Coordinates of N, CA, C and O in Angstrom, one line a residue:
M1 N 0.8 -1.2 0.0 CA 0.0 0.0 0.0 C 0.9 1.3 0.0 O 0.4 2.3 -0.4
G2 N 2.1 1.1 0.5 CA 3.0 2.3 0.5 C 3.2 2.9 -0.8 O 3.3 4.1 -1.0
L3 N 3.4 2.0 -1.9 CA 3.6 2.5 -3.2 C 2.4 3.4 -3.7 O 2.6 4.5 -4.2
T4 N 1.2 2.9 -3.5 CA 0.0 3.6 -3.9 C -0.1 4.9 -3.3 O -0.3 6.0 -3.9
V5 N 0.2 5.0 -2.0 CA 0.1 6.2 -1.2 C 1.2 7.2 -1.7 O 0.9 8.4 -2.0
D6 N 2.4 6.7 -1.9 CA 3.5 7.6 -2.4 C 3.1 8.1 -3.8 O 3.3 9.3 -4.0
V7 N 2.7 7.3 -4.7 CA 2.4 7.7 -6.0 C 1.2 8.7 -6.0 O 1.3 9.8 -6.7
L8 N 0.2 8.5 -5.3 CA -0.9 9.4 -5.2 C -0.5 10.7 -4.6 O -1.0 11.8 -5.1
Q9 N 0.3 10.7 -3.6 CA 0.8 12.0 -3.1 C 1.6 12.8 -4.1 O 1.4 14.0 -4.2
E10 N 2.4 12.1 -4.9 CA 3.2 12.8 -6.0 C 2.2 13.3 -7.0 O 2.4 14.4 -7.6
L11 N 1.2 12.5 -7.4 CA 0.2 13.0 -8.4 C -0.5 14.2 -7.9 O -0.8 15.1 -8.6
D12 N -0.9 14.2 -6.6 CA -1.6 15.3 -6.0 C -0.7 16.6 -6.0 O -1.3 17.7 -6.2
L13 N 0.6 16.4 -5.9 CA 1.5 17.5 -6.0 C 1.8 17.9 -7.4 O 2.7 18.8 -7.7
H14 N 1.2 17.1 -8.4 CA 1.5 17.3 -9.8 C 2.9 17.1 -10.2 O 3.4 17.7 -11.1
D15 N 3.6 16.2 -9.5 CA 4.9 15.8 -9.8 C 4.9 14.4 -10.5 O 5.1 13.4 -9.9
L16 N 4.6 14.4 -11.8 CA 4.5 13.2 -12.5 C 5.8 12.4 -12.6 O 5.8 11.2 -12.6
Q17 N 6.9 13.1 -12.7 CA 8.2 12.5 -12.7 C 8.5 11.7 -11.4 O 9.0 10.6 -11.5
A18 N 8.2 12.3 -10.3 CA 8.4 11.6 -9.0 C 7.5 10.4 -8.9 O 7.9 9.3 -8.4
A19 N 6.2 10.5 -9.3 CA 5.3 9.4 -9.3 C 5.8 8.3 -10.2 O 5.7 7.1 -9.8
A20 N 6.2 8.6 -11.4 CA 6.7 7.6 -12.3 C 8.0 6.9 -11.7 O 8.2 5.7 -11.8
R21 N 8.9 7.7 -11.1 CA 10.1 7.2 -10.5 C 9.8 6.2 -9.4 O 10.4 5.2 -9.3
A22 N 8.8 6.5 -8.6 CA 8.4 5.6 -7.5 C 8.0 4.3 -8.1 O 8.3 3.2 -7.6
A23 N 7.2 4.3 -9.2 CA 6.8 3.1 -9.8 C 7.9 2.3 -10.4 O 8.0 1.1 -10.3
L24 N 8.9 3.0 -11.0 CA 10.0 2.4 -11.7 C 11.0 1.7 -10.7 O 11.8 0.9 -11.1
Q25 N 10.9 2.2 -9.4 CA 11.8 1.6 -8.4 C 11.2 0.5 -7.6 O 11.9 -0.2 -6.9
E26 N 9.9 0.2 -7.8 CA 9.2 -0.8 -7.0 C 9.7 -2.2 -7.5 O 9.9 -2.5 -8.6
T27 N 9.8 -3.1 -6.5 CA 10.2 -4.5 -6.8 C 9.1 -5.4 -6.5 O 9.2 -6.6 -6.9
N28 N 8.0 -5.0 -6.0 CA 6.8 -5.8 -5.7 C 5.8 -5.7 -6.8 O 5.1 -4.8 -6.9
A29 N 5.8 -6.8 -7.6 CA 4.9 -6.8 -8.7 C 3.4 -6.7 -8.3 O 2.6 -6.1 -9.0
I30 N 3.0 -7.3 -7.2 CA 1.6 -7.2 -6.7 C 1.3 -5.8 -6.4 O 0.2 -5.3 -6.8
A31 N 2.1 -5.0 -5.8 CA 1.9 -3.6 -5.5 C 1.7 -2.8 -6.8 O 0.9 -2.0 -6.9
L32 N 2.5 -3.2 -7.8 CA 2.4 -2.5 -9.1 C 1.1 -2.8 -9.8 O 0.5 -1.9 -10.4
I33 N 0.7 -4.1 -9.7 CA -0.6 -4.4 -10.3 C -1.7 -3.8 -9.6 O -2.7 -3.3 -10.3
E34 N -1.7 -3.7 -8.3 CA -2.8 -3.0 -7.6 C -2.8 -1.5 -7.9 O -3.9 -0.9 -8.1
L35 N -1.6 -0.9 -8.1 CA -1.6 0.5 -8.4 C -2.1 0.7 -9.9 O -2.9 1.6 -10.1
L36 N -1.7 -0.2 -10.8 CA -2.2 -0.1 -12.1 C -3.7 -0.2 -12.2 O -4.4 0.6 -12.9
E37 N -4.3 -1.2 -11.4 CA -5.7 -1.3 -11.4 C -6.4 -0.1 -10.9 O -7.4 0.4 -11.5
M38 N -5.9 0.5 -9.8 CA -6.5 1.7 -9.3 C -6.4 2.9 -10.2 O -7.4 3.6 -10.5
L39 N -5.2 3.1 -10.9 CA -5.0 4.2 -11.8 C -5.9 4.0 -13.0 O -6.4 5.0 -13.6
W40 N -6.0 2.8 -13.5 CA -6.8 2.5 -14.7 C -8.3 2.8 -14.5 O -9.0 3.3 -15.4
S41 N -8.8 2.5 -13.3 CA -10.2 2.6 -13.0 C -10.6 4.0 -12.5 O -11.8 4.4 -12.6
C42 N -9.7 4.8 -12.1 CA -10.0 6.1 -11.5 C -9.6 7.2 -12.5 O -8.6 7.0 -13.3
D43 N -10.2 8.3 -12.5 CA -9.8 9.4 -13.4 C -8.9 10.4 -12.6 O -9.3 11.4 -12.1
V44 N -7.6 9.9 -12.5 CA -6.7 10.7 -11.8 C -5.8 11.5 -12.8 O -5.3 10.9 -13.8
E45 N -5.7 12.8 -12.6 CA -5.0 13.6 -13.5 C -3.5 13.2 -13.6 O -2.9 13.0 -12.5
G46 N -3.0 12.9 -14.8 CA -1.6 12.5 -14.9 C -1.4 11.0 -14.8 O -0.3 10.5 -14.9
A47 N -2.5 10.3 -14.7 CA -2.3 8.8 -14.5 C -1.7 8.1 -15.6 O -1.0 7.1 -15.4
N48 N -1.9 8.6 -16.8 CA -1.3 7.9 -18.0 C 0.2 7.8 -17.9 O 0.8 6.7 -18.3
A49 N 0.9 8.8 -17.5 CA 2.3 8.8 -17.4 C 2.8 7.7 -16.4 O 3.8 7.0 -16.6
V50 N 2.0 7.6 -15.3 CA 2.4 6.6 -14.3 C 2.0 5.2 -14.7 O 2.7 4.3 -14.5
I51 N 0.9 5.1 -15.4 CA 0.5 3.8 -16.0 C 1.6 3.3 -16.9 O 2.0 2.1 -16.8
D52 N 2.1 4.1 -17.7 CA 3.2 3.8 -18.6 C 4.4 3.3 -17.8 O 5.1 2.3 -18.2
A53 N 4.8 4.0 -16.7 CA 5.9 3.6 -15.9 C 5.6 2.2 -15.2 O 6.5 1.4 -15.1
V54 N 4.4 2.0 -14.8 CA 4.1 0.8 -14.1 C 4.2 -0.4 -15.1 O 4.8 -1.4 -14.8
L55 N 3.7 -0.2 -16.3 CA 3.8 -1.3 -17.3 C 5.2 -1.6 -17.7 O 5.6 -2.7 -17.8
Q56 N 6.0 -0.5 -17.8 CA 7.4 -0.7 -18.1 C 8.1 -1.5 -16.9 O 8.9 -2.4 -17.2
R57 N 7.8 -1.1 -15.7 CA 8.5 -1.8 -14.6 C 8.0 -3.3 -14.5 O 8.8 -4.2 -14.2
L58 N 6.7 -3.6 -14.8 CA 6.3 -4.9 -14.8 C 7.0 -5.8 -15.8 O 7.4 -6.9 -15.6
Q59 N 7.2 -5.2 -17.0 CA 8.0 -5.9 -18.0 C 9.4 -6.1 -17.6 O 10.0 -7.2 -17.9
Q60 N 10.0 -5.2 -16.9 CA 11.4 -5.4 -16.4 C 11.4 -6.5 -15.4 O 12.3 -7.3 -15.5
L61 N 10.5 -6.5 -14.5 CA 10.5 -7.6 -13.5 C 10.2 -8.9 -14.1 O 10.8 -9.9 -13.7
R62 N 9.4 -9.0 -15.1 CA 9.1 -10.2 -15.8 C 10.3 -10.7 -16.5 O 10.6 -11.9 -16.5
A63 N 11.1 -9.9 -17.1 CA 12.3 -10.3 -17.8 C 13.4 -10.8 -16.8 O 14.2 -11.6 -17.2
L64 N 13.3 -10.4 -15.5 CA 14.3 -10.9 -14.5 C 13.9 -12.3 -14.0 O 14.8 -12.9 -13.4
R65 N 12.7 -12.8 -14.3 CA 12.3 -14.1 -13.8 C 12.9 -15.2 -14.5 O 13.3 -15.3 -15.6

């Protein structure tokens, strides 16, 4: 849940780069998937940039398996 809170705080501050960075540094795939689901279903300003970062990070984690 920490990832979601961190990303939402950065989005609230309109710091899309910090929100995307938080997603790109996450190592917990489940947290990323939960964040993706929340951002996908809610109309959060700037969510698309973070969604892209989450998808990128999930691909990176998948490649490491």
